[in-house]
mmCIF file of C-alpha atoms in Angstrom:
data_model
loop_
_atom_site.group_PDB
_atom_site.id
_atom_site.type_symbol
_atom_site.label_atom_id
_atom_site.label_comp_id
_atom_site.label_asym_id
_atom_site.label_seq_id
_atom_site.Cartn_x
_atom_site.Cartn_y
_atom_site.Cartn_z
ATOM 1 C CA MET A 1 5.523 40.623 73.646
ATOM 2 C CA LYS A 2 5.106 40.210 70.079
ATOM 3 C CA LYS A 3 2.167 42.335 67.712
ATOM 4 C CA LEU A 4 0.064 40.999 65.071
ATOM 5 C CA VAL A 5 0.121 43.342 61.971
ATOM 6 C CA LEU A 6 -2.704 43.527 60.075
ATOM 7 C CA GLN A 7 -1.527 44.950 55.816
ATOM 8 C CA MET A 8 -4.125 45.569 53.704
ATOM 9 C CA GLN A 9 -4.821 46.578 50.463
ATOM 10 C CA MET A 10 -7.792 49.441 50.363
ATOM 11 C CA SER A 11 -9.764 52.011 48.274
ATOM 12 C CA VAL A 12 -9.595 55.603 49.073
ATOM 13 C CA ASP A 13 -13.140 55.237 50.147
ATOM 14 C CA GLY A 14 -12.519 52.764 52.632
ATOM 15 C CA PHE A 15 -13.067 49.353 50.833
ATOM 16 C CA VAL A 16 -10.515 45.903 50.511
ATOM 17 C CA GLY A 17 -11.972 44.423 47.440
ATOM 18 C CA ALA A 18 -14.425 45.388 44.380
ATOM 19 C CA THR A 19 -17.755 44.192 44.546
ATOM 20 C CA GLU A 20 -18.041 44.696 40.051
ATOM 21 C CA ASP A 21 -14.760 43.305 38.608
ATOM 22 C CA HIS A 22 -12.471 46.661 38.372
ATOM 23 C CA SER A 23 -9.157 46.915 38.417
ATOM 24 C CA TRP A 24 -7.795 49.093 41.061
ATOM 25 C CA GLN A 25 -5.114 48.214 42.931
ATOM 26 C CA LEU A 26 -1.908 49.517 41.622
ATOM 27 C CA TRP A 27 -0.272 45.799 41.648
ATOM 28 C CA GLU A 28 -3.300 42.753 41.974
ATOM 29 C CA TRP A 29 -0.043 40.317 42.965
ATOM 30 C CA GLY A 30 0.644 39.357 39.392
ATOM 31 C CA ASP A 31 4.268 39.388 37.474
ATOM 32 C CA GLU A 32 3.099 43.279 36.413
ATOM 33 C CA SER A 33 3.653 45.881 39.249
ATOM 34 C CA ALA A 34 2.773 50.256 39.741
ATOM 35 C CA TRP A 35 4.268 50.533 42.706
ATOM 36 C CA ASP A 36 7.311 52.652 42.384
ATOM 37 C CA ASP A 37 10.574 51.270 44.178
ATOM 38 C CA GLU A 38 10.638 53.240 47.098
ATOM 39 C CA LEU A 39 7.282 51.778 47.694
ATOM 40 C CA LYS A 40 8.909 48.273 47.551
ATOM 41 C CA GLN A 41 11.926 48.797 48.481
ATOM 42 C CA ASP A 42 9.572 49.798 52.239
ATOM 43 C CA PHE A 43 6.999 47.060 51.695
ATOM 44 C CA ASN A 44 10.022 44.414 52.204
ATOM 45 C CA ALA A 45 11.211 46.365 54.909
ATOM 46 C CA VAL A 46 7.741 45.150 56.572
ATOM 47 C CA PHE A 47 9.127 41.674 56.437
ATOM 48 C CA THR A 48 12.652 41.645 58.098
ATOM 49 C CA GLY A 49 10.605 41.918 62.020
ATOM 50 C CA VAL A 50 7.752 39.301 60.712
ATOM 51 C CA ASP A 51 8.260 35.302 61.425
ATOM 52 C CA THR A 52 4.614 34.615 61.233
ATOM 53 C CA ILE A 53 2.522 35.277 58.668
ATOM 54 C CA LEU A 54 -1.113 34.146 60.205
ATOM 55 C CA LEU A 55 -3.579 32.668 57.660
ATOM 56 C CA SER A 56 -7.806 31.670 57.594
ATOM 57 C CA ARG A 57 -8.330 28.267 55.846
ATOM 58 C CA LYS A 58 -9.507 30.166 52.301
ATOM 59 C CA MET A 59 -6.655 32.652 51.436
ATOM 60 C CA ALA A 60 -4.353 29.058 52.104
ATOM 61 C CA GLN A 61 -7.098 26.824 50.426
ATOM 62 C CA GLU A 62 -7.481 29.872 47.864
ATOM 63 C CA GLY A 63 -3.215 29.342 46.784
ATOM 64 C CA TYR A 64 -1.427 32.256 49.444
ATOM 65 C CA LEU A 65 1.466 30.008 50.490
ATOM 66 C CA THR A 66 1.993 28.592 46.550
ATOM 67 C CA HIS A 67 1.950 31.215 44.673
ATOM 68 C CA TRP A 68 4.178 33.882 46.752
ATOM 69 C CA SER A 69 6.347 30.135 46.737
ATOM 70 C CA ASN A 70 6.267 30.276 43.164
ATOM 71 C CA ALA A 71 7.535 33.634 42.922
ATOM 72 C CA ALA A 72 10.539 33.122 45.317
ATOM 73 C CA LYS A 73 11.572 30.676 42.423
ATOM 74 C CA LYS A 74 10.833 32.745 39.531
ATOM 75 C CA PHE A 75 12.033 35.804 40.720
ATOM 76 C CA PRO A 76 14.959 35.161 43.083
ATOM 77 C CA HIS A 77 17.304 37.629 42.062
ATOM 78 C CA ASP A 78 14.831 40.419 42.217
ATOM 79 C CA PRO A 79 14.812 42.478 45.562
ATOM 80 C CA PHE A 80 11.511 43.437 45.078
ATOM 81 C CA TYR A 81 10.242 39.830 45.234
ATOM 82 C CA ALA A 82 12.672 39.191 48.563
ATOM 83 C CA PHE A 83 9.506 39.124 50.677
ATOM 84 C CA ALA A 84 8.334 36.184 49.241
ATOM 85 C CA GLN A 85 11.010 34.234 49.971
ATOM 86 C CA ARG A 86 10.517 35.645 53.549
ATOM 87 C CA ILE A 87 6.529 34.178 53.056
ATOM 88 C CA VAL A 88 8.059 30.953 52.402
ATOM 89 C CA ASP A 89 10.478 31.350 54.906
ATOM 90 C CA ALA A 90 8.169 32.473 57.633
ATOM 91 C CA ARG A 91 6.095 30.062 60.412
ATOM 92 C CA LYS A 92 2.599 29.671 58.979
ATOM 93 C CA VAL A 93 -0.519 29.174 61.303
ATOM 94 C CA VAL A 94 -3.450 28.745 59.759
ATOM 95 C CA LEU A 95 -6.868 29.728 62.009
ATOM 96 C CA SER A 96 -9.457 26.778 61.067
ATOM 97 C CA ASP A 97 -12.093 24.739 63.208
ATOM 98 C CA LYS A 98 -13.147 23.452 59.670
ATOM 99 C CA LEU A 99 -9.062 22.665 58.360
ATOM 100 C CA LYS A 100 -7.722 19.621 59.786
ATOM 101 C CA GLN A 101 -4.485 18.354 59.442
ATOM 102 C CA SER A 102 -3.276 14.543 58.684
ATOM 103 C CA ALA A 103 -1.344 12.188 60.992
ATOM 104 C CA GLY A 104 0.059 15.601 62.344
ATOM 105 C CA GLU A 105 2.157 17.155 59.799
ATOM 106 C CA PRO A 106 1.207 20.510 58.007
ATOM 107 C CA VAL A 107 -1.060 20.826 55.183
ATOM 108 C CA TRP A 108 1.900 23.655 53.712
ATOM 109 C CA GLU A 109 5.632 23.585 54.461
ATOM 110 C CA ARG A 110 6.412 25.600 57.574
ATOM 111 C CA THR A 111 2.386 25.941 58.060
ATOM 112 C CA SER A 112 0.272 24.544 61.412
ATOM 113 C CA VAL A 113 -3.384 24.215 61.705
ATOM 114 C CA ALA A 114 -4.868 26.187 65.138
ATOM 115 C CA SER A 115 -8.073 26.201 66.073
ATOM 116 C CA GLY A 116 -10.548 28.367 65.239
ATOM 117 C CA ASP A 117 -10.666 30.586 68.542
ATOM 118 C CA LEU A 118 -9.144 33.707 67.657
ATOM 119 C CA PRO A 119 -8.542 35.027 71.028
ATOM 120 C CA ARG A 120 -7.017 32.648 72.070
ATOM 121 C CA GLU A 121 -4.485 31.402 69.679
ATOM 122 C CA VAL A 122 -3.131 34.340 68.775
ATOM 123 C CA ASN A 123 -2.855 36.020 72.448
ATOM 124 C CA ALA A 124 -0.926 32.192 72.832
ATOM 125 C CA LEU A 125 1.548 33.313 69.172
ATOM 126 C CA LYS A 126 1.827 36.322 71.219
ATOM 127 C CA ALA A 127 3.330 35.590 74.463
ATOM 128 C CA GLY A 128 5.222 33.248 72.558
ATOM 129 C CA GLU A 129 9.348 34.025 71.041
ATOM 130 C CA GLY A 130 10.783 35.896 68.239
ATOM 131 C CA GLY A 131 8.952 38.705 65.827
ATOM 132 C CA ASP A 132 6.238 39.864 65.094
ATOM 133 C CA MET A 133 3.324 38.611 63.364
ATOM 134 C CA ALA A 134 1.699 39.354 59.980
ATOM 135 C CA VAL A 135 -2.138 38.899 58.722
ATOM 136 C CA PHE A 136 -2.604 40.218 54.816
ATOM 137 C CA GLY A 137 -6.676 38.998 54.378
ATOM 138 C CA GLY A 138 -8.941 38.044 53.741
ATOM 139 C CA ALA A 139 -11.625 40.030 54.480
ATOM 140 C CA GLY A 140 -13.146 37.564 56.801
ATOM 141 C CA PHE A 141 -10.614 36.906 58.474
ATOM 142 C CA ALA A 142 -9.171 41.016 59.273
ATOM 143 C CA SER A 143 -12.645 41.689 60.293
ATOM 144 C CA ALA A 144 -13.057 39.234 62.796
ATOM 145 C CA LEU A 145 -9.548 39.851 63.918
ATOM 146 C CA ILE A 146 -10.397 43.135 64.384
ATOM 147 C CA ALA A 147 -13.914 42.600 65.546
ATOM 148 C CA ALA A 148 -12.087 40.506 68.487
ATOM 149 C CA GLY A 149 -9.590 43.226 69.183
ATOM 150 C CA LEU A 150 -6.134 41.343 67.711
ATOM 151 C CA VAL A 151 -4.854 43.730 65.857
ATOM 152 C CA ASP A 152 -1.916 45.906 67.901
ATOM 153 C CA GLU A 153 -1.407 47.716 64.741
ATOM 154 C CA PHE A 154 -3.116 48.705 61.052
ATOM 155 C CA GLN A 155 -1.478 49.089 58.269
ATOM 156 C CA LEU A 156 -3.670 50.443 55.268
ATOM 157 C CA PHE A 157 -2.345 50.297 51.874
ATOM 158 C CA ILE A 158 -4.302 53.500 50.411
ATOM 159 C CA ASN A 159 -4.710 52.751 46.824
ATOM 160 C CA PRO A 160 -5.658 55.387 44.281
ATOM 161 C CA ALA A 161 -9.664 54.644 43.342
ATOM 162 C CA VAL A 162 -12.899 55.291 44.216
ATOM 163 C CA LEU A 163 -14.429 51.497 44.187
ATOM 164 C CA GLY A 164 -18.621 53.237 45.550
ATOM 165 C CA ALA A 165 -19.540 49.332 47.100
ATOM 166 C CA GLY A 166 -17.343 46.875 48.038
ATOM 167 C CA ARG A 167 -16.058 44.475 50.948
ATOM 168 C CA ARG A 168 -14.733 46.302 54.419
ATOM 169 C CA ILE A 169 -12.840 45.155 56.966
ATOM 170 C CA PHE A 170 -14.427 47.512 60.284
ATOM 171 C CA ASP A 171 -17.693 47.252 60.022
ATOM 172 C CA GLN A 172 -17.817 44.070 62.861
ATOM 173 C CA GLY A 173 -16.065 46.233 65.246
ATOM 174 C CA GLY A 174 -17.619 48.711 66.881
ATOM 175 C CA PHE A 175 -16.821 52.454 67.189
ATOM 176 C CA ARG A 176 -13.116 52.581 68.081
ATOM 177 C CA ASN A 177 -10.412 55.588 68.131
ATOM 178 C CA LEU A 178 -6.748 55.175 66.087
ATOM 179 C CA ARG A 179 -3.418 56.359 66.535
ATOM 180 C CA LEU A 180 -1.399 57.287 63.932
ATOM 181 C CA LEU A 181 1.682 55.802 64.110
ATOM 182 C CA GLY A 182 2.946 57.377 60.641
ATOM 183 C CA SER A 183 1.726 58.480 56.937
ATOM 184 C CA LYS A 184 3.717 57.867 53.663
ATOM 185 C CA THR A 185 2.891 58.915 50.015
ATOM 186 C CA TYR A 186 4.468 57.477 47.406
ATOM 187 C CA ASP A 187 5.155 58.909 43.820
ATOM 188 C CA CYS A 188 3.134 55.944 42.560
ATOM 189 C CA GLY A 189 -0.064 57.425 44.178
ATOM 190 C CA MET A 190 -0.310 54.972 46.901
ATOM 191 C CA VAL A 191 -1.118 56.049 50.690
ATOM 192 C CA VAL A 192 0.238 53.866 53.909
ATOM 193 C CA SER A 193 -0.907 54.554 56.617
ATOM 194 C CA ARG A 194 -0.106 52.674 60.105
ATOM 195 C CA TYR A 195 -2.510 52.932 63.057
ATOM 196 C CA ALA A 196 -2.501 51.236 66.514
ATOM 197 C CA PRO A 197 -5.643 51.082 68.621
ATOM 198 C CA ALA A 198 -6.033 54.331 70.779
ATOM 199 C CA GLY A 199 -5.503 53.827 74.180
#
């Protein structure tokens, strides 16, 4: 059975987005990155076991797929950006009741639209063949997946910043115990902690 991996950048105090205009992530998805080589390598390794990416309507419409497709074209020989080509090649599923496909064709390449019934759609995908599924946000979509108990592994990229306020992803889900799968520190200041639901 496939598992759903949620990967999020987070502040030390547990926020995934700032309410004010703070530059707090070591890499904010542009051309410049303060990530060290080991973190870049480990980040790419995550994508080797993933064959499906789940997206919210908002992320799809706001350019997630276009952004990484452009990055794959811009940096075709940079080993750090190998993940961008994997995003292009992976199956993408947009979960939304508001977004409709025209004439049965995907809105984006290798992308299909499924209903916004998260438990039904995600569990059907988990029962399929192939590698794992990954989701990278946004905050509202991640919160809904967590609240529905659909996330099998949390990969939290903890940036060396305290925001004091902002968007969270665990508020809707209520109390849960988690089991630590592993934690690793990097020279750039990032800590990546992996958890699974306990029990």
